[in-house]
Short mmCIF file of C-alpha atoms and ligand atoms in Angstrom, two decimals:
data_model
loop_
_atom_site.label_atom_id
_atom_site.label_comp_id
_atom_site.label_asym_id
_atom_site.label_seq_id
_atom_site.Cartn_x
_atom_site.Cartn_y
_atom_site.Cartn_z
CA UNK A 722 -7.80 -11.02 -19.62
CA UNK A 723 -4.71 -13.09 -19.09
CA UNK A 724 -2.46 -12.32 -16.14
CA UNK A 725 0.99 -10.84 -16.60
CA UNK A 726 3.54 -13.66 -16.47
CA UNK A 727 6.10 -11.32 -14.97
CA UNK A 728 8.45 -12.85 -12.47
CA UNK A 729 8.15 -11.57 -8.90
CA UNK A 730 10.76 -10.43 -6.37
CA UNK A 731 9.62 -10.42 -2.74
CA UNK A 732 11.57 -8.29 -0.20
CA UNK A 733 10.99 -7.34 3.43
CA UNK A 734 11.36 -4.04 5.06
CA UNK A 735 11.45 -4.66 8.82
CA UNK A 736 10.76 -1.30 10.39
CA UNK A 737 8.06 0.70 12.12
CA UNK A 738 9.78 4.07 12.12
CA UNK A 739 6.75 5.70 10.44
CA UNK A 740 4.17 4.32 12.88
CA UNK A 741 2.94 5.35 16.35
CA UNK A 742 2.59 1.71 17.53
CA UNK A 743 5.59 -0.66 17.37
CA UNK A 744 5.46 -4.08 15.79
CA UNK A 745 4.94 -3.64 11.99
CA UNK A 746 8.72 -4.29 11.80
CA UNK A 747 7.75 -7.96 12.31
CA UNK A 748 5.44 -7.87 9.33
CA UNK A 749 7.79 -9.30 6.66
CA UNK A 750 8.52 -12.46 8.69
CA UNK A 751 4.83 -12.87 9.56
CA UNK A 752 3.93 -12.71 5.92
CA UNK A 753 6.56 -15.31 5.12
CA UNK A 754 5.51 -17.54 7.95
CA UNK A 755 1.88 -17.28 6.57
CA UNK A 756 3.27 -18.71 3.28
CA UNK A 757 3.35 -15.79 0.98
CA UNK A 758 6.26 -16.91 -1.15
CA UNK A 759 4.90 -20.47 -1.51
CA UNK A 760 1.46 -19.22 -2.33
CA UNK A 761 2.75 -17.24 -5.21
CA UNK A 762 4.90 -20.13 -6.39
CA UNK A 763 1.88 -22.42 -6.38
CA UNK A 764 0.05 -20.04 -8.61
CA UNK A 765 2.77 -20.68 -11.14
CA UNK A 766 4.60 -17.32 -10.56
CA UNK A 767 8.41 -17.37 -10.73
CA UNK A 768 9.19 -15.90 -7.33
CA UNK A 769 12.44 -14.92 -5.63
CA UNK A 770 12.65 -13.87 -2.02
CA UNK A 771 15.49 -11.45 -1.63
CA UNK A 772 15.28 -11.34 2.19
CA UNK A 773 15.10 -8.05 4.01
CA UNK A 774 16.69 -4.66 3.18
CA UNK A 775 18.61 -2.98 5.95
CA UNK A 776 18.10 0.34 7.71
CA UNK A 777 18.50 2.22 11.03
CA UNK A 778 16.80 1.03 14.25
CA UNK A 779 13.66 2.68 15.60
CA UNK A 780 14.80 5.29 18.22
CA UNK A 781 11.23 5.57 19.48
CA UNK A 782 11.37 9.35 19.89
CA UNK A 783 8.63 12.03 20.00
CA UNK A 784 8.04 14.11 16.78
CA UNK A 785 10.39 16.94 15.95
CA UNK A 786 9.02 19.80 13.78
CA UNK A 787 5.96 17.76 12.83
CA UNK A 788 7.89 14.59 11.86
CA UNK A 789 8.80 11.61 13.89
CA UNK A 790 12.01 9.87 12.86
CA UNK A 791 12.41 11.76 9.70
CA UNK A 792 16.11 10.76 9.12
CA UNK A 793 15.25 7.10 9.63
CA UNK A 794 12.25 7.26 7.41
CA UNK A 795 14.41 8.72 4.64
CA UNK A 796 17.08 6.08 5.00
CA UNK A 797 14.54 3.16 4.93
CA UNK A 798 12.78 4.60 1.95
CA UNK A 799 16.02 5.14 0.07
CA UNK A 800 16.71 1.37 0.57
CA UNK A 801 13.20 0.46 -0.60
CA UNK A 802 13.50 2.73 -3.63
CA UNK A 803 16.83 1.22 -4.63
CA UNK A 804 15.62 -2.40 -4.29
CA UNK A 805 12.33 -1.60 -6.16
CA UNK A 806 14.12 0.23 -9.00
CA UNK A 807 16.61 -2.57 -9.49
CA UNK A 808 13.83 -5.19 -9.78
CA UNK A 809 11.75 -3.02 -12.08
CA UNK A 810 14.81 -2.46 -14.35
CA UNK A 811 15.30 -6.19 -14.37
CA UNK A 812 11.75 -6.70 -15.70
CA UNK A 813 10.49 -8.13 -12.45
CA UNK A 814 7.50 -7.14 -10.25
CA UNK A 815 8.65 -5.80 -6.86
CA UNK A 816 6.44 -7.03 -3.90
CA UNK A 817 7.46 -4.99 -0.81
CA UNK A 818 6.53 -6.54 2.52
CA UNK A 819 6.31 -3.84 5.22
CA UNK A 820 6.85 -2.44 7.57
CA UNK A 821 4.65 0.58 8.01
CA UNK A 822 2.98 2.50 5.17
CA UNK A 823 5.54 5.40 5.10
CA UNK A 824 7.64 2.79 2.99
CA UNK A 825 5.31 3.28 -0.03
CA UNK A 826 7.14 6.49 -0.74
CA UNK A 827 10.26 4.46 -1.74
CA UNK A 828 8.38 1.88 -3.72
CA UNK A 829 6.12 4.40 -5.60
CA UNK A 830 8.99 6.79 -6.17
CA UNK A 831 10.86 3.99 -7.94
CA UNK A 832 7.69 2.98 -9.82
CA UNK A 833 7.03 6.59 -10.89
CA UNK A 834 10.62 6.90 -12.28
CA UNK A 835 10.36 3.67 -14.05
CA UNK A 836 7.06 4.87 -15.67
CA UNK A 837 8.75 8.08 -16.88
CA UNK A 838 11.64 6.24 -18.29
CA UNK A 839 9.30 3.66 -20.09
CA UNK A 840 6.77 6.28 -21.17
CA UNK A 841 4.10 4.47 -19.24
CA UNK A 842 1.03 5.98 -17.45
CA UNK A 843 0.91 5.27 -13.70
CA UNK A 844 -2.19 4.22 -11.73
CA UNK A 845 -1.93 3.81 -7.96
CA UNK A 846 -4.59 1.90 -6.14
CA UNK A 847 -4.36 2.88 -2.45
CA UNK A 848 -6.24 0.35 -0.38
CA UNK A 849 -6.52 1.80 3.06
CA UNK A 850 -8.70 2.95 5.96
CA UNK A 851 -6.70 6.22 5.81
CA UNK A 852 -5.90 8.78 3.15
CA UNK A 853 -2.28 9.14 4.39
CA UNK A 854 -2.43 12.68 3.07
CA UNK A 855 -1.20 14.62 6.16
CA UNK A 856 1.68 17.19 6.27
CA UNK A 857 3.87 18.24 9.10
CA UNK A 858 1.69 21.32 9.55
CA UNK A 859 -1.60 19.35 10.11
CA UNK A 860 -0.50 15.95 11.28
CA UNK A 861 -2.18 14.99 14.63
CA UNK A 862 0.59 12.44 15.44
CA UNK A 863 3.84 13.30 13.59
CA UNK A 864 3.78 9.64 12.27
CA UNK A 865 5.10 9.71 8.76
CA UNK A 866 2.93 6.67 7.82
CA UNK A 867 0.06 9.19 7.79
CA UNK A 868 1.78 11.35 5.11
CA UNK A 869 3.10 9.18 2.15
CA UNK A 870 0.55 10.19 -0.42
CA UNK A 871 0.97 13.85 0.31
CA UNK A 872 4.78 13.51 0.05
CA UNK A 873 4.50 11.65 -3.28
CA UNK A 874 2.29 14.44 -4.58
CA UNK A 875 4.88 16.98 -3.53
CA UNK A 876 3.57 18.05 -0.14
CA UNK A 877 6.30 17.23 2.35
CA UNK A 878 9.97 17.70 3.33
CA UNK A 879 12.55 17.91 0.47
CA UNK A 880 14.21 14.80 1.61
CA UNK A 881 11.15 12.77 0.86
CA UNK A 882 9.54 14.68 -1.97
CA UNK A 883 12.80 14.57 -3.89
CA UNK A 884 13.87 11.12 -2.78
CA UNK A 885 14.33 9.98 -6.36
CA UNK A 886 15.25 13.32 -7.90
CA UNK A 887 13.08 16.25 -8.60
CA UNK A 888 9.61 15.66 -7.21
CA UNK A 889 6.63 15.59 -7.09
CA UNK A 890 6.71 11.99 -8.21
CA UNK A 891 3.01 11.54 -8.87
CA UNK A 892 -0.06 13.60 -9.31
CA UNK A 893 -3.36 13.18 -7.32
CA UNK A 894 -4.88 12.14 -10.67
CA UNK A 895 -2.90 8.99 -10.76
CA UNK A 896 -4.28 7.80 -7.43
CA UNK A 897 -7.54 5.92 -6.43
CA UNK A 898 -8.09 5.41 -2.72
CA UNK A 899 -10.40 2.57 -1.69
CA UNK A 900 -11.85 1.69 1.73
CA UNK A 901 -11.30 5.18 3.31
CA UNK A 902 -12.97 5.78 6.49
CA UNK A 903 -10.67 7.71 8.78
CA UNK A 904 -9.38 11.12 7.61
CA UNK A 905 -8.21 13.80 10.03
CA UNK A 906 -10.17 17.20 9.79
CA UNK A 907 -7.49 19.26 8.26
CA UNK A 908 -6.33 16.25 6.11
CA UNK A 909 -9.84 16.14 4.69
CA UNK A 910 -9.58 19.79 3.60
CA UNK A 911 -6.27 19.05 1.95
CA UNK A 912 -7.58 15.90 0.16
CA UNK A 913 -10.50 17.97 -1.24
CA UNK A 914 -8.20 20.76 -2.27
CA UNK A 915 -5.97 18.40 -4.25
CA UNK A 916 -8.94 16.52 -5.73
CA UNK A 917 -7.95 12.91 -4.71
CA UNK A 918 -10.27 10.34 -6.12
CA UNK A 919 -11.66 8.64 -3.02
CA UNK A 920 -13.96 5.47 -2.84
CA UNK A 921 -14.82 5.81 0.88
CA UNK A 922 -16.78 3.10 2.89
CA UNK A 923 -19.99 5.03 2.47
CA UNK A 924 -19.68 4.90 -1.30
CA UNK A 925 -18.71 1.24 -1.21
CA UNK A 926 -21.81 0.50 0.92
CA UNK A 927 -24.02 2.51 -1.34
CA UNK A 928 -22.89 1.26 -4.84
CA UNK A 929 -21.07 -1.99 -4.04
CA UNK A 930 -17.46 -3.17 -4.61
CA UNK A 931 -18.22 -4.18 -8.18
CA UNK A 932 -19.01 -0.68 -9.39
CA UNK A 933 -16.32 0.91 -7.23
CA UNK A 934 -13.60 -1.31 -8.80
CA UNK A 935 -15.07 -0.75 -12.36
CA UNK A 936 -14.63 3.00 -11.74
CA UNK A 937 -11.28 2.76 -10.00
CA UNK A 938 -9.74 0.55 -12.77
CA UNK A 939 -11.36 2.64 -15.67
CA UNK A 940 -8.83 3.74 -18.26
CA UNK A 941 -6.16 1.20 -17.45
CA UNK A 942 -4.61 -0.10 -20.61
CA UNK A 943 -1.56 -2.01 -21.74
CA UNK A 944 0.57 1.20 -21.37
CA UNK A 945 -0.52 1.63 -17.74
CA UNK A 946 1.65 0.51 -14.75
CA UNK A 947 -0.60 -0.52 -11.91
CA UNK A 948 0.78 -0.23 -8.50
CA UNK A 949 -1.20 -1.64 -5.59
CA UNK A 950 -0.48 -0.33 -2.13
CA UNK A 951 -2.30 -2.66 0.27
CA UNK A 952 -2.44 -1.39 3.91
CA UNK A 953 -4.11 -4.21 5.70
CA UNK A 954 -6.06 -1.81 7.85
CA UNK A 955 -8.42 -1.40 4.88
CA UNK A 956 -9.96 -4.67 6.12
CA UNK A 957 -12.35 -4.69 9.03
CA UNK A 958 -10.61 -5.19 12.36
CA UNK A 959 -12.88 -8.15 13.05
CA UNK A 960 -11.10 -10.12 10.40
CA UNK A 961 -7.69 -8.30 10.47
CA UNK A 962 -6.96 -7.40 14.06
CA UNK A 963 -3.13 -7.31 13.64
CA UNK A 964 -2.55 -3.76 12.56
CA UNK A 965 -1.58 -0.61 14.52
CA UNK A 966 -4.33 1.90 13.41
CA UNK A 967 -7.59 -0.17 13.48
CA UNK A 968 -10.69 1.49 12.29
CA UNK A 969 -14.16 -0.23 12.53
CA UNK A 970 -16.35 -0.51 9.50
CA UNK A 971 -13.80 -1.80 7.01
CA UNK A 972 -14.01 -4.20 4.11
CA UNK A 973 -15.37 -7.66 4.77
CA UNK A 974 -13.75 -10.79 3.34
CA UNK A 975 -15.99 -10.91 0.30
CA UNK A 976 -15.54 -7.29 -0.57
CA UNK A 977 -11.77 -7.55 -0.26
CA UNK A 978 -11.77 -10.78 -2.30
CA UNK A 979 -13.76 -9.24 -5.02
CA UNK A 980 -11.54 -6.08 -5.07
CA UNK A 981 -8.50 -8.29 -5.60
CA UNK A 982 -10.14 -10.53 -8.13
CA UNK A 983 -11.20 -7.61 -10.17
CA UNK A 984 -7.65 -6.23 -10.15
CA UNK A 985 -6.45 -9.67 -11.37
CA UNK A 986 -9.15 -9.55 -14.09
CA UNK A 987 -7.94 -6.17 -15.23
CA UNK A 988 -4.47 -7.62 -15.94
CA UNK A 989 -3.12 -7.73 -12.44
CA UNK A 990 -0.64 -5.45 -10.53
CA UNK A 991 2.83 -4.55 -11.80
CA UNK A 992 4.08 -3.73 -8.31
CA UNK A 993 2.67 -4.28 -4.81
CA UNK A 994 3.17 -3.12 -1.21
CA UNK A 995 1.73 -5.20 1.63
CA UNK A 996 1.97 -3.07 4.72
CA UNK A 997 1.07 -2.53 8.36
CA UNK A 998 0.82 -6.08 9.34
CA UNK A 999 1.58 -5.96 13.10
CA UNK A 1000 2.12 -9.48 14.54
CA UNK A 1001 2.39 -7.97 18.11
CA UNK A 1002 -1.36 -7.17 17.87
CA UNK A 1003 -2.42 -10.17 15.87
CA UNK A 1004 -4.10 -13.45 16.90
CA UNK A 1005 -2.27 -16.53 15.68
CA UNK A 1006 -0.93 -14.63 12.66
CA UNK A 1007 -4.45 -14.39 11.16
CA UNK A 1008 -3.98 -10.95 9.60
CA UNK A 1009 -0.84 -12.08 7.82
CA UNK A 1010 -2.63 -15.24 6.65
CA UNK A 1011 -5.62 -13.24 5.29
CA UNK A 1012 -3.23 -10.83 3.59
CA UNK A 1013 -1.55 -13.81 1.85
CA UNK A 1014 -4.96 -15.20 0.79
CA UNK A 1015 -5.93 -11.85 -0.73
CA UNK A 1016 -2.64 -11.52 -2.45
CA UNK A 1017 -3.35 -14.90 -4.09
CA UNK A 1018 -6.63 -13.43 -5.32
CA UNK A 1019 -4.70 -10.52 -6.71
CA UNK A 1020 -2.52 -12.98 -8.52
CA UNK A 1021 -5.61 -14.68 -10.08
CA UNK A 1022 -6.93 -17.16 -7.63
CA UNK A 1023 -10.63 -16.99 -8.38
CA UNK A 1024 -13.84 -18.21 -6.85
CA UNK A 1025 -15.53 -18.01 -10.19
CA UNK A 1026 -17.22 -21.17 -11.49
CA UNK A 1027 -19.61 -19.70 -14.07
CA UNK A 1028 -18.31 -18.46 -17.33
N1 LIG B 1166 -0.68 3.96 7.19
C1 LIG B 1166 -1.44 4.26 8.32
N2 LIG B 1166 -1.81 3.25 9.06
N3 LIG B 1166 -1.76 5.52 8.55
C2 LIG B 1166 -2.53 5.93 9.76
C3 LIG B 1166 -2.51 7.38 9.87
C4 LIG B 1166 -3.33 7.83 11.08
C5 LIG B 1166 -3.57 9.34 11.18
N4 LIG B 1166 -4.30 9.90 10.09
C6 LIG B 1166 -2.17 10.01 11.34
O1 LIG B 1166 -1.77 10.74 10.44
O2 LIG B 1166 -1.52 9.94 12.37
MN1 MN B 1167 -1.86 3.58 5.13
MN1 MN B 1168 -4.22 2.76 7.17
#
């Protein structure tokens, strides 16, 4: 299948207000230094880098009523939503460089509204070690980057659930989670209750990435908007050490590459988040460089020689 020729807008969101370890705020620049914009351009994509959106500083405070930095999280997500919405309305593909994963609330809220307005179906591929389905009542940390999927599905504070008007913005049925291997006990109960479609590492081990992607991409057609939310901690920490919540037993390079190539083969993504790159924990920017390499695969770089 041919790739979508859509022009791309890259923008950075330099914050770590949703995380429990500081440093993801440096992610956008690390991804640029690793050559993300040039890599897309060399694939023939028309790409514009709009620079970074602005937001409040990280006050580095303990959680209050189950949330850490809720006001700041709302402010950053509003900025992400506005930027994403403007680019989607202009017919461009937003590529959001995080920042921590709480920012996917802003990007996906914009995408969900865009889908409603255009009468499109939405499919979200959530590539992550974590389900990010906690609520204030059950979170072990208060870190909002552990909550975005729940908030998008309507479980969360009004300010986030209704960020883009009356929520919930998405339904659990819109989501496929791939690479999952760390879900908190109460979170697991909630995930089951809401019927999230999870392709955990055990399943990937048992059936292989090819079948996983066939299942996760099933049903996507020309009327489907595909959003990819790429938390780099889906990758094994041995190849991607630069992230704040490392979990052993993640995707190896070839699995991750096949995953991205199969998304490209299915027509590519219509919007993308690249989040949780933490240069303070990285070695010579290798996590950002790997993320760029995998984004290239997502945009159609292929290892395929046989036809
Ligand atoms: N986007 C992430 N890296 N999320 C990690 C979440 C970790 C843990 N489940 C928590 O809620 O605190
Ligand atoms: Mn995540
Ligand atoms: Mn994660």
